[in-house]
Short mmCIF file of C-alpha atoms in Angstrom, two decimals:
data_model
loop_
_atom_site.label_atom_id
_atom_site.label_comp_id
_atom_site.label_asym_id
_atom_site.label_seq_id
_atom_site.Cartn_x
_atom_site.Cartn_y
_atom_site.Cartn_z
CA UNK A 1 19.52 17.25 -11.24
CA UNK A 2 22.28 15.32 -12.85
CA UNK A 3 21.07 12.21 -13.08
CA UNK A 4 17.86 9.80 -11.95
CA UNK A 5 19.67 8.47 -9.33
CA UNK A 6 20.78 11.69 -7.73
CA UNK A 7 17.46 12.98 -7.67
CA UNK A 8 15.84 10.17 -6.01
CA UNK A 9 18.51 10.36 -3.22
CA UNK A 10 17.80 13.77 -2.65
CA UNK A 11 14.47 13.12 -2.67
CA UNK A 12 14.53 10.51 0.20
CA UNK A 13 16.76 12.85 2.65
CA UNK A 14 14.22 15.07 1.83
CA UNK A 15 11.07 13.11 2.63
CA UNK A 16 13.00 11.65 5.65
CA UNK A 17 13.73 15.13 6.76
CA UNK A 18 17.53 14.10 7.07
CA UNK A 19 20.11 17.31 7.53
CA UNK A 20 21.02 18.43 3.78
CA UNK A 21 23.20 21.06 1.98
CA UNK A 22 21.23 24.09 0.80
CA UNK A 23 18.95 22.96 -2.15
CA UNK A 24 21.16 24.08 -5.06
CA UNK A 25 18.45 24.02 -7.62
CA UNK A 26 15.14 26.10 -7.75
CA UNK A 27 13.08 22.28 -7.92
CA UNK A 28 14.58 21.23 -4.68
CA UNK A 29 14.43 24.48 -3.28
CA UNK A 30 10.71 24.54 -4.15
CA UNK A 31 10.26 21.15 -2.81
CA UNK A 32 11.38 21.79 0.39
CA UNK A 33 8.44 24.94 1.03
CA UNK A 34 5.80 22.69 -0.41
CA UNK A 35 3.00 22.14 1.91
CA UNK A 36 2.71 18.84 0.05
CA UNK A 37 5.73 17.58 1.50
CA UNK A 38 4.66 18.32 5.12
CA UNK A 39 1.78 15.99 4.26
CA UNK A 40 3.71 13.09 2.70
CA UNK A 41 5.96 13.16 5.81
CA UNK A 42 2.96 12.77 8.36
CA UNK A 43 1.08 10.08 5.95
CA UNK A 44 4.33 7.81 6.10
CA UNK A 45 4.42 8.01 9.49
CA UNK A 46 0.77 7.34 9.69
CA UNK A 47 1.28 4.27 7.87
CA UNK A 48 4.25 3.63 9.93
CA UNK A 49 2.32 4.24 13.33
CA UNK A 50 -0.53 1.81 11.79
CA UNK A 51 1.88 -1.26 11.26
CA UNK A 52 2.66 -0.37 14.44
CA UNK A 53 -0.37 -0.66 16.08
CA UNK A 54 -1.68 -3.64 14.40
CA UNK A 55 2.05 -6.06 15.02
CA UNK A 56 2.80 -4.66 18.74
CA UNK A 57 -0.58 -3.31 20.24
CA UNK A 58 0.33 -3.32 23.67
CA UNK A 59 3.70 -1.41 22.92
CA UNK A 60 1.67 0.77 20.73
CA UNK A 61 -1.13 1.63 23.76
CA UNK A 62 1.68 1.74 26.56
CA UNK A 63 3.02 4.37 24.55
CA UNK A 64 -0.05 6.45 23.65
CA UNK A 65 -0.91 6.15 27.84
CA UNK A 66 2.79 7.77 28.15
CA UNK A 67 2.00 9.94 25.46
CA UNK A 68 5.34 9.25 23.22
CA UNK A 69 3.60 7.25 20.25
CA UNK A 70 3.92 10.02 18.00
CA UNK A 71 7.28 10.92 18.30
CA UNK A 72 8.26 7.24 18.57
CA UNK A 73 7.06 6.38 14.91
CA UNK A 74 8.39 9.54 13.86
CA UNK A 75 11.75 8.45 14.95
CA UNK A 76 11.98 5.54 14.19
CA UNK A 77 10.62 6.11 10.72
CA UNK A 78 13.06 8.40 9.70
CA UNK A 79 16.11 6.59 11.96
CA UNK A 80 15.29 3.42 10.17
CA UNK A 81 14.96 1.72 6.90
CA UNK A 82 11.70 0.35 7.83
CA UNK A 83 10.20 -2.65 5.75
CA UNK A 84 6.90 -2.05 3.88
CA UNK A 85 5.94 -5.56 5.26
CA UNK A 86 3.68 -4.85 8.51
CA UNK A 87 5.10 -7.81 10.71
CA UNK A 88 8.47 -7.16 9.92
CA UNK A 89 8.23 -3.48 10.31
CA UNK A 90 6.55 -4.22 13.57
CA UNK A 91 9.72 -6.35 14.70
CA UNK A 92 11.92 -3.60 13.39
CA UNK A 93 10.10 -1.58 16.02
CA UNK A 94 10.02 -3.63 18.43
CA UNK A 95 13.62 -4.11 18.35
CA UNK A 96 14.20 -0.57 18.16
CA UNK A 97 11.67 0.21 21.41
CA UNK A 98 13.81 -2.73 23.55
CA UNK A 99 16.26 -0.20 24.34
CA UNK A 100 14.25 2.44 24.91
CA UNK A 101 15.35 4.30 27.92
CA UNK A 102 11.72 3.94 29.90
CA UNK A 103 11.69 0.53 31.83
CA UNK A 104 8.43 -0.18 31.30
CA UNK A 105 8.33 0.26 27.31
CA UNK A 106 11.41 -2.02 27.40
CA UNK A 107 10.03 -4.84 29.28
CA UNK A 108 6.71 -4.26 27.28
CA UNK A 109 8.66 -4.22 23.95
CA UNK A 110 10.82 -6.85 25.13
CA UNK A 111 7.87 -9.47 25.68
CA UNK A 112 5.98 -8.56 22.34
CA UNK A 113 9.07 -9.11 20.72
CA UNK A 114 9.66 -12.50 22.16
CA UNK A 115 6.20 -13.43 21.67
CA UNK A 116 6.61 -12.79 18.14
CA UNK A 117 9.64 -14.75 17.60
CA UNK A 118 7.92 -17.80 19.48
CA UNK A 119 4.84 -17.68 17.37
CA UNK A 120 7.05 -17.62 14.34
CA UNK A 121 8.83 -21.03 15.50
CA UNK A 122 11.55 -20.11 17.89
CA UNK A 123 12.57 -22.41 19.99
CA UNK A 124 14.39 -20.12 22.36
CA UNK A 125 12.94 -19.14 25.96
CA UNK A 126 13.08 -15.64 26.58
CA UNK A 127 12.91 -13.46 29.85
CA UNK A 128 12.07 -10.35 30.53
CA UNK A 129 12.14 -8.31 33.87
CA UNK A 130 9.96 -6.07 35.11
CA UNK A 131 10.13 -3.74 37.67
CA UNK A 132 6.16 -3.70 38.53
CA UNK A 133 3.50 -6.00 38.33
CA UNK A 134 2.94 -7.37 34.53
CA UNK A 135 -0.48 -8.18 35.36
CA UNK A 136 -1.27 -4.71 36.62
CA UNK A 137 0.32 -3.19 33.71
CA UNK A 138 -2.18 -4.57 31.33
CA UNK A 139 -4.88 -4.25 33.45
CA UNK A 140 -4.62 -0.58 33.97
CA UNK A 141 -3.83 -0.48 30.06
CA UNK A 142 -7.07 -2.25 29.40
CA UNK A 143 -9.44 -0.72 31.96
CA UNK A 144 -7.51 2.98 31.23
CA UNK A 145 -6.72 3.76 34.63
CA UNK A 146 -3.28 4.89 36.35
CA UNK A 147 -0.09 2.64 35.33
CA UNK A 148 1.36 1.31 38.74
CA UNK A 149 4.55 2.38 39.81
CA UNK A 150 7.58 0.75 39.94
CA UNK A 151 8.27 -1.43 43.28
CA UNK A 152 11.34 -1.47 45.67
CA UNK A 153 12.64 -4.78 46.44
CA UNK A 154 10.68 -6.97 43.88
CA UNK A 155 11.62 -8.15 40.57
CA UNK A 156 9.03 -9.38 38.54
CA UNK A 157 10.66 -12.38 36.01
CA UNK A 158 8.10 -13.72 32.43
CA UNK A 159 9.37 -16.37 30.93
CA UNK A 160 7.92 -16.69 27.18
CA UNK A 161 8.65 -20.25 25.43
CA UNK A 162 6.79 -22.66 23.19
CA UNK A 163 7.31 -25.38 25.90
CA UNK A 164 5.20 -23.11 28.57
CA UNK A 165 1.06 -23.47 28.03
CA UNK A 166 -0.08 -20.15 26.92
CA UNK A 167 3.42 -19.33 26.33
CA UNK A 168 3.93 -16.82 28.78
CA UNK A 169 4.52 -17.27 32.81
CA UNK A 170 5.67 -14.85 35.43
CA UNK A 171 7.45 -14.76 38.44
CA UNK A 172 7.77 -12.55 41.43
CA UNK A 173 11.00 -12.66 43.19
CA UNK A 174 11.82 -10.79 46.16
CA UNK A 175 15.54 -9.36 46.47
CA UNK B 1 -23.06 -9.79 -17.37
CA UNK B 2 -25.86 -7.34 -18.08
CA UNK B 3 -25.82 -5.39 -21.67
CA UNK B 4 -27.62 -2.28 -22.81
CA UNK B 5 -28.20 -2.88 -26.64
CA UNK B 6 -26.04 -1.08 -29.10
CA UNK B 7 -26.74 2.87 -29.35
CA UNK B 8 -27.10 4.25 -32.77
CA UNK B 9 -23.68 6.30 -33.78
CA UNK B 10 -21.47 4.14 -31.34
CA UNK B 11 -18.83 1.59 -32.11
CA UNK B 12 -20.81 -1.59 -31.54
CA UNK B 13 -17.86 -3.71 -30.88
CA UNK B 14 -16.57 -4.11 -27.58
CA UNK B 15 -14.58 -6.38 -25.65
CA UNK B 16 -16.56 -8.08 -22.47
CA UNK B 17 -16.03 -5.75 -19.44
CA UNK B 18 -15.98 -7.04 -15.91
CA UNK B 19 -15.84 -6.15 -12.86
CA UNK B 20 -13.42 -6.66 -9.71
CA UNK B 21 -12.77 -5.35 -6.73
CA UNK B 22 -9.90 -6.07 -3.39
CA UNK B 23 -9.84 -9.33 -1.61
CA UNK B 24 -6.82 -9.17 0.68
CA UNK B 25 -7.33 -12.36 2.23
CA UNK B 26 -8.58 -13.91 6.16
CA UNK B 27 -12.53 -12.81 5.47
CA UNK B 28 -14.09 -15.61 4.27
CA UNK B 29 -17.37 -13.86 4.92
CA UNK B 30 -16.17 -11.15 2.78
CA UNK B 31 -15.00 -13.10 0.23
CA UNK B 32 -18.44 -15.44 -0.28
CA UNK B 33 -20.51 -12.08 -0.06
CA UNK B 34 -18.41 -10.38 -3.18
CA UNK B 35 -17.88 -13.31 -5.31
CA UNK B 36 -21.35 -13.42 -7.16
CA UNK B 37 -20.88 -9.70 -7.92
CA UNK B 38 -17.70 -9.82 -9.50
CA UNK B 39 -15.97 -11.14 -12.14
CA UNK B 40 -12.86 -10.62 -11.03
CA UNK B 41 -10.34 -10.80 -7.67
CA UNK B 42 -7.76 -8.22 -7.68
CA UNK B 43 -5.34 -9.05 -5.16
CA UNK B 44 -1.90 -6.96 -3.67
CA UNK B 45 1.14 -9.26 -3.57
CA UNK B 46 2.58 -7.31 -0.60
CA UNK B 47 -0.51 -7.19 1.40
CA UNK B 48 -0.77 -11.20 1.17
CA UNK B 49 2.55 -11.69 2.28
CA UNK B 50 4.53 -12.17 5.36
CA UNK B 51 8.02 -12.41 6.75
CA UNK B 52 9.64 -15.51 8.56
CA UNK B 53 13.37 -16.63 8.59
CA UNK B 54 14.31 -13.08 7.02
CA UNK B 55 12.20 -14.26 3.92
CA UNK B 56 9.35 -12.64 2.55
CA UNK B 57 6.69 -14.80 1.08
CA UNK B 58 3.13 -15.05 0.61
CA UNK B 59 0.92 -16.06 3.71
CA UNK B 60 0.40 -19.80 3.37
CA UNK B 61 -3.22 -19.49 4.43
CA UNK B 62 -4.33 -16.62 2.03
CA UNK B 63 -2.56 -18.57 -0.81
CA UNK B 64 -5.26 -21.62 0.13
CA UNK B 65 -8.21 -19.61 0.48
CA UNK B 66 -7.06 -17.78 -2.67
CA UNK B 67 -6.58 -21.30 -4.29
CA UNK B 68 -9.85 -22.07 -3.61
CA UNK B 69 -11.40 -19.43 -4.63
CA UNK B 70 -9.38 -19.61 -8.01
CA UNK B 71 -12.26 -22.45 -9.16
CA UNK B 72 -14.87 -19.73 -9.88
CA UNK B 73 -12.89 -16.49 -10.32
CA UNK B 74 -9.90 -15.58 -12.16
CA UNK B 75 -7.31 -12.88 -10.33
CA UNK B 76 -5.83 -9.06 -11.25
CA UNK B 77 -2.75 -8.66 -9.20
CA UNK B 78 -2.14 -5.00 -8.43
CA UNK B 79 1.38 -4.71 -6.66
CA UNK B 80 2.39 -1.54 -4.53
CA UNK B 81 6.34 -2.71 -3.78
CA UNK B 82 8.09 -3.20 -7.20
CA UNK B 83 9.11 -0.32 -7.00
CA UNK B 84 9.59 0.19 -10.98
CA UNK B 85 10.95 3.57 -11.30
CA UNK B 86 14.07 2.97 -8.58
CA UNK B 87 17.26 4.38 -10.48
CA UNK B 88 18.68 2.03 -8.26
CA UNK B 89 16.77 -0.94 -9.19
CA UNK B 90 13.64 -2.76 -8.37
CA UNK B 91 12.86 -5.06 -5.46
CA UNK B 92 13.48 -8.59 -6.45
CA UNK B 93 11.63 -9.32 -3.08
CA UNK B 94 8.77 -8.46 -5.02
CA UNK B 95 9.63 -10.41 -8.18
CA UNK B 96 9.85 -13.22 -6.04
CA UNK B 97 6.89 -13.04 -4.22
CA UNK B 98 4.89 -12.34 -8.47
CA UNK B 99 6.72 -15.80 -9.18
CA UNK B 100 5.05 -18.00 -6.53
CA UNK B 101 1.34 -16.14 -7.58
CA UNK B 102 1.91 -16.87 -10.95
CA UNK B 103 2.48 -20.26 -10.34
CA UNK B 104 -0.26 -20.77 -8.03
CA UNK B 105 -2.87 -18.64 -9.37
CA UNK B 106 -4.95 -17.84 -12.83
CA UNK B 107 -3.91 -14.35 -13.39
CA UNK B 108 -5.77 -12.24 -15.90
CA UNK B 109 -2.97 -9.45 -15.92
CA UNK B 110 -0.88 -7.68 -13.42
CA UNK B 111 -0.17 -4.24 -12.85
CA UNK B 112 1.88 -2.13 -10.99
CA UNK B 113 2.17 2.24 -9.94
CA UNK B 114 4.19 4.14 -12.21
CA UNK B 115 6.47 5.02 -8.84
CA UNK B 116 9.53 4.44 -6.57
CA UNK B 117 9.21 3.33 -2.93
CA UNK B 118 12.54 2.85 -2.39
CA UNK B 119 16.44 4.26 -2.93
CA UNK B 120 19.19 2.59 -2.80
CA UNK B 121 17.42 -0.06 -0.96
CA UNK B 122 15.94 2.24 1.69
CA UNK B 123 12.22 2.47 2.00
CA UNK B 124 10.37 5.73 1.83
CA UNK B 125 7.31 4.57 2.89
CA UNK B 126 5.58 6.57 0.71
CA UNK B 127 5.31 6.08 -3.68
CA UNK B 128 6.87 8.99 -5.78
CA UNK B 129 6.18 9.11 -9.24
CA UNK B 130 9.45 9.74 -11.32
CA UNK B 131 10.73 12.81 -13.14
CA UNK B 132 9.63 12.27 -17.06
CA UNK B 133 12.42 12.35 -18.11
CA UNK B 134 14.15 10.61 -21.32
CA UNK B 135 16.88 8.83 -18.78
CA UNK B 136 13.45 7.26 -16.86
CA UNK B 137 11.63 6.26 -20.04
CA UNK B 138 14.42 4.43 -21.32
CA UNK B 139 15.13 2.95 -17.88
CA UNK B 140 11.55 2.18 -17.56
CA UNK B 141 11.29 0.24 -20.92
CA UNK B 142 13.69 -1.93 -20.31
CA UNK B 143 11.93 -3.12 -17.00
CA UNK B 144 8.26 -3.50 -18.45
CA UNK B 145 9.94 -5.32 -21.25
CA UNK B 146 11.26 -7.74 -18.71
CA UNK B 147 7.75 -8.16 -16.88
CA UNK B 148 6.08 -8.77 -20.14
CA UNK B 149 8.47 -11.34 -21.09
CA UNK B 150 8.71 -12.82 -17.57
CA UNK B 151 4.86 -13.43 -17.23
CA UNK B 152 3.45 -13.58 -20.62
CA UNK B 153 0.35 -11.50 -19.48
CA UNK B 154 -0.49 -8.51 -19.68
CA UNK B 155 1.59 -5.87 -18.15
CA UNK B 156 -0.66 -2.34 -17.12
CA UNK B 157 0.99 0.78 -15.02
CA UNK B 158 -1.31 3.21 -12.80
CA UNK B 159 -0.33 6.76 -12.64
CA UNK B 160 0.10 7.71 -9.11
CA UNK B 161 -1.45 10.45 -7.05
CA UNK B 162 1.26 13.62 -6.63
CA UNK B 163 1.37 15.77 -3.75
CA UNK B 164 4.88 17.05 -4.87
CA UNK B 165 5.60 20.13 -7.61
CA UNK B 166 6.31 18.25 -10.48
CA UNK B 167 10.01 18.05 -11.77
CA UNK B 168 9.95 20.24 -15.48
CA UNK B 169 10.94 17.01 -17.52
CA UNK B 170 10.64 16.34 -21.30
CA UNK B 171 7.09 14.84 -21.50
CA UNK B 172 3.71 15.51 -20.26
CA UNK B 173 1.97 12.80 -18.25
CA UNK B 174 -0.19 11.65 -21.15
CA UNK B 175 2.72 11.73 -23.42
CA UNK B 176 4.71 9.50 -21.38
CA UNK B 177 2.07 6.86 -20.45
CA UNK B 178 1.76 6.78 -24.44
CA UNK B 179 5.37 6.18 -24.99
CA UNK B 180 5.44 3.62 -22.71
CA UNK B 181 2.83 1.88 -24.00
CA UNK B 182 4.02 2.09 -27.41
CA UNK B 183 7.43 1.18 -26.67
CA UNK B 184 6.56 -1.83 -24.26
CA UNK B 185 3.17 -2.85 -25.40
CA UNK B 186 2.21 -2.43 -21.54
CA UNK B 187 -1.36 -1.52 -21.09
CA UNK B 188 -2.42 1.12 -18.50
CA UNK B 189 -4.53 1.05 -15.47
CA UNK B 190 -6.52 4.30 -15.13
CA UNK B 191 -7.41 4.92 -11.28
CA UNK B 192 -10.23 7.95 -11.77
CA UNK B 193 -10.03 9.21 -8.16
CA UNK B 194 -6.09 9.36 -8.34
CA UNK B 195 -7.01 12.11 -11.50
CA UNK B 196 -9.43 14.14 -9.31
CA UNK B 197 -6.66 14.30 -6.17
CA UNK B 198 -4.47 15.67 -8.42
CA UNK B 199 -7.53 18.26 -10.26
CA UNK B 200 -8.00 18.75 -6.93
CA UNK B 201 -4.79 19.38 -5.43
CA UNK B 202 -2.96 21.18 -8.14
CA UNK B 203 -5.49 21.34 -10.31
CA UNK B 204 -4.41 18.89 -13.05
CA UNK B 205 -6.37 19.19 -16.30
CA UNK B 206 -8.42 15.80 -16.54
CA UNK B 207 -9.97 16.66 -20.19
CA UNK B 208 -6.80 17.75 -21.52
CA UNK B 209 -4.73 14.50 -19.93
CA UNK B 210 -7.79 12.13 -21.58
CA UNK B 211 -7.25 13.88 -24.62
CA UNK B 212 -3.54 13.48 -24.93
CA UNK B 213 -3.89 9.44 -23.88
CA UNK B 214 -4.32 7.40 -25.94
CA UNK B 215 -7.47 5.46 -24.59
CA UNK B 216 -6.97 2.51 -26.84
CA UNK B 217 -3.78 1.23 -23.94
CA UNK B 218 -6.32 1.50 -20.83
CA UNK B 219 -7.20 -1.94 -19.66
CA UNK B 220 -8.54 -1.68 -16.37
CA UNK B 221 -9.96 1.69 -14.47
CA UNK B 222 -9.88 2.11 -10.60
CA UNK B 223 -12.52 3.68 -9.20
CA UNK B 224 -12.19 4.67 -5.11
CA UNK B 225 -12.99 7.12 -2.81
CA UNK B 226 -10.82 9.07 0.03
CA UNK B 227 -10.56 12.09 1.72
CA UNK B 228 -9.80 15.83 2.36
CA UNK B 229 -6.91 16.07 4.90
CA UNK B 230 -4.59 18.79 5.50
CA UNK B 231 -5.92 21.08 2.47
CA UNK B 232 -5.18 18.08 0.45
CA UNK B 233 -7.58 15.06 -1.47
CA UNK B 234 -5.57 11.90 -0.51
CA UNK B 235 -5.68 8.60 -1.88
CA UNK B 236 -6.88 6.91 0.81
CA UNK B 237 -9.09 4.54 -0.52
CA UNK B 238 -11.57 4.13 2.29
CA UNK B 239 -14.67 5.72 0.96
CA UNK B 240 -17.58 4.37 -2.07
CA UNK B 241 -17.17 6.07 -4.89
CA UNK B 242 -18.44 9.55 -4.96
CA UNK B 243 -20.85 11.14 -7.76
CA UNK B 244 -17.82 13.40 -9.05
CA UNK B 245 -15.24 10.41 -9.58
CA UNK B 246 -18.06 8.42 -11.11
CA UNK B 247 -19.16 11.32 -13.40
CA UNK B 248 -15.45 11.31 -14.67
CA UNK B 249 -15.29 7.40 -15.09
CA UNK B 250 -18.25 7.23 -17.18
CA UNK B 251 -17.19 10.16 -19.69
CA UNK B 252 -13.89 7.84 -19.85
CA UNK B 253 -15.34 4.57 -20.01
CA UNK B 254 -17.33 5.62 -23.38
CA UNK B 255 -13.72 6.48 -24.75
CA UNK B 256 -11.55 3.49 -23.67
CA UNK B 257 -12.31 0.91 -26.52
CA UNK B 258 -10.30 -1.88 -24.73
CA UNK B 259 -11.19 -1.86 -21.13
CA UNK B 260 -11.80 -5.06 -19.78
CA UNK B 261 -12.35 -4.52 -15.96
CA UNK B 262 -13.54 -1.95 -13.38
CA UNK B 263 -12.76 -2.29 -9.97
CA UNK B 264 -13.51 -0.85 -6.93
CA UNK B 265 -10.52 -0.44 -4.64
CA UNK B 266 -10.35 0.42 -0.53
CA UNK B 267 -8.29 -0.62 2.05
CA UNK B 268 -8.59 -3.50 4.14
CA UNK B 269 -8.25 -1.21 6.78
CA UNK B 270 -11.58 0.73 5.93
CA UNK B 271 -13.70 -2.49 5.85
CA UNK B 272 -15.25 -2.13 9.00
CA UNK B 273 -15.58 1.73 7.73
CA UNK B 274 -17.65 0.32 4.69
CA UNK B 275 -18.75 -2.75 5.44
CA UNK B 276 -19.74 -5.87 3.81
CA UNK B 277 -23.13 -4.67 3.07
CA UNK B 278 -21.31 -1.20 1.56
CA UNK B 279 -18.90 -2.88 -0.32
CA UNK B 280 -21.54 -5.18 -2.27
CA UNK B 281 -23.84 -2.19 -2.74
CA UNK B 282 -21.47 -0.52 -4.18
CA UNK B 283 -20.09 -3.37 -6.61
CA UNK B 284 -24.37 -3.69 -7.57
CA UNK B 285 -23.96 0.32 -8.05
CA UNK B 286 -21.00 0.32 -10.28
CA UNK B 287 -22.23 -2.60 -12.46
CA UNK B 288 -25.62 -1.14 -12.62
CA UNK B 289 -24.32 2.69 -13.41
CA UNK B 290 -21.10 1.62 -15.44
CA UNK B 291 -20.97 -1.46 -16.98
CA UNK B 292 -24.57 -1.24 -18.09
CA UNK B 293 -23.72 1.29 -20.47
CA UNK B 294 -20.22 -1.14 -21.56
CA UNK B 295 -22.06 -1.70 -25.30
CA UNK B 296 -22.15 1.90 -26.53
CA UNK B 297 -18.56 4.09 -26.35
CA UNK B 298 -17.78 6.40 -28.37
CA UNK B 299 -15.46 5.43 -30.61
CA UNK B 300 -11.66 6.31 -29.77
CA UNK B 301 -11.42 8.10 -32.53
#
């Protein structure tokens, strides 16, 4: 180690398991067999997958039922510089899970994200589209039976605003 | 406060010990339960706090209940994101968010892990104690020198729990908590379960690190329990305190002359875990098996 603060970057490509030269020095080279760092790894995402869970829990269980959670938090955890503040990490998240390539996480994402933003003061209206029943969704994520499938010819629109009671209304439009 | 008279051979004199333990805020129920048994409230800037507008800054409604509660008790903050030991600096989020308690709360002292959370402005998401090295100590210094002069109270560090090898620097552990303290005049903040992960885990000499310290700079002691994962002891602090970290505490509260509070930490995630009724049995247990004995140490020397 030359200095302080090349040691601490090596140490966070390291704990983020980011691509790195060969360790040059015994310490790093010794760091990177440690079973210690295996743990630290999987407790950060733990943390990460908590925030998670506790600022988007419908994104969170949508993904557990698809079986992705894991390597969602993982991902994003070391993709991201993710806050140590729960509600913003859960935004960063959020954000992150909009684009997600699965239309149902997106939508899902999509409308805990807006919710968030409406409860903080926005003053925006936000929609999202589904392509199956919203209200089915969370049904079958509550009761923890099979996630309906997406429909042909049917669009299903939520509106989320301040302005709407209960901030949240849907509507089904046929194509 | 309950006192044991003074035993025969012991230094008699003693500054009055108290105890605290976590309130993170939103559990009023909590909160009434735990205030008769305490002395003190030792509350986490960061887990108080929330974001809006890009800014961080401490949850309006905590901050009132905290208020209120400020008429009977006084507070210990305990922060987890200054992230001190940053060669790249600390978070000034943080410092912010230390201004508005200070101004809005009676704060006995505040303290903070001897550790880096972030580089370059990138979290880890996980606390990394530094290399002890002479290029950290001075950098460190400097820093607690600041906080000391910024709040005018006093300043304590905890010594964080390792899971790493340890970098070969220039100073033991003990010998660079001491220079620290004695270059700073910051006290320490001695967290008993964080010393049996790491007897545990890579089987750190406790004896020999008490020996080194010197006792005289520990203010406050942390007493928690966790659990085995992966091989490992972690410092998850979702357990009462077992016999073993106890049995450590009280050989090291007879030797810490200036120890003014003991608290018992956990999670705010582990309270349905514990419970309210665990939680205050174990605050009646710690002041009954600890603090009893606060008017006969050994003397530090």
């Amino acid at each position: 180690m030359n200095t302080l603060a090349e040691y601490q970057k090596a140490m966070l490509s390291l704990i983020k398991a980011r691509p790195t030269p060969p360790a040059r020095d015994l310490h790093m080279a010794e760091l990177e067999q440690s079973r210690g760092l295996e743990l630290l790894r999987e407790i950060a995402v733990w943390w990460r997958g908590f925030a998670v869970e506790s600022t988007c829990p419908w994104t969170a269980r949508l993904l557990k039922r698809l079986g992705n959670f894991e390597t969602a938090v993982t991902e994003f955890y070391r993709g991201q510089n993710v806050s140590p503040y729960v509600t913003r990490a859960g935004e960063q998240f959020l954000f992150q899970m909009s684009a997600h390539p699965e239309p149902l996480v997106h939508a899902m994402a999509r409308l805990e994200l807006a919710l968030m933003r409406v409860k903080q003061g926005s003053a925006d209206e936000y929609i999202v589209q589904w392509d199956r029943n919203p209200e089915m969704v969370f049904q079958t994520l509550r009761s923890g039976s099979v996630l309906p499938l997406a429909e042909t010819g049917v669009c299903y629109e939520m509106y989320i605003s301040c302005d709407i009671p209960e901030l949240v209304r849907c509507e089904c439009k046929l194509f | 406060m309950n006192r044991t008279p003074s035993t025969k051979g012991m230094h008699p004199a003693r500054p009055e010990c108290g105890l605290a333990t976590t309130y993170e805020g939103g559990d009023p129920r909590l909160l009434e339960r735990i205030c008769p048994l305490v002395d003190y409230l030792e509350i986490s800037p960061d887990s108080i706090s929330q974001v809006s507008d890009e800014r961080c800054a401490l949850d309006p409604a905590i901050l009132r209940e905290l208020e209120e509660a400020a008429r009977e008790k006084t507070f210990l903050i305990h922060g987890v994101g200054l992230s001190i030991a940053s060669a790249s600096g600390y978070s000034q989020e943080y410092v912010r968010l230390l201004d508005e308690l200070f101004s809005r709360l009676p704060v006995a002292w505040h303290s903070e892990h001897l550790a880096y959370t972030m580089v370059e402005g990138e979290q880890l998401g996980t606390m990394l104690p530094p290399p002890r090295t002479q290029e950290a100590l001075d950098m460190l210094c400097e820093r607690v020198s600041f906080l000391r002069a910024r709040y005018k109270v006093p300043f304590l560090l905890e010594k964080v729990v390792r899971f790493l090898p340890e970098y070969p620097g220039d100073y033991s552990e003990a010998q660079f908590l001491n220079a620290l303290c004695r270059n700073t005049g910051c006290g320490l903040l001695l967290d008993v379960y964080n010393l049996e992960c790491d007897h545990k885990n890579f089987g750190f000499n406790i004896e020999e690190f008490l020996r080194e310290l010197d006792l005289e700079n520990v203010v406050e002691m942390h007493l928690a329990g966790g659990v085995e994962y992966g091989g490992f002891q972690v410092d998850v602090h979702s357990h009462v305190t077992a016999e073993s970290t106890l049995a450590i505490a009280r050989k090291a509260f007879l030797r810490t002359p200036g120890i003014r509070a003991v608290t018992f930490e956990y999670l705010k995630e582990a309270i349905p875990r514990l419970g309210h009724d665990g939680i205050c049995g174990e605050l009646a247990r710690l002041r009954q098996t600890l603090l009893a004995s606060e008017a006969c140490y050994e003397h530090a020397g």
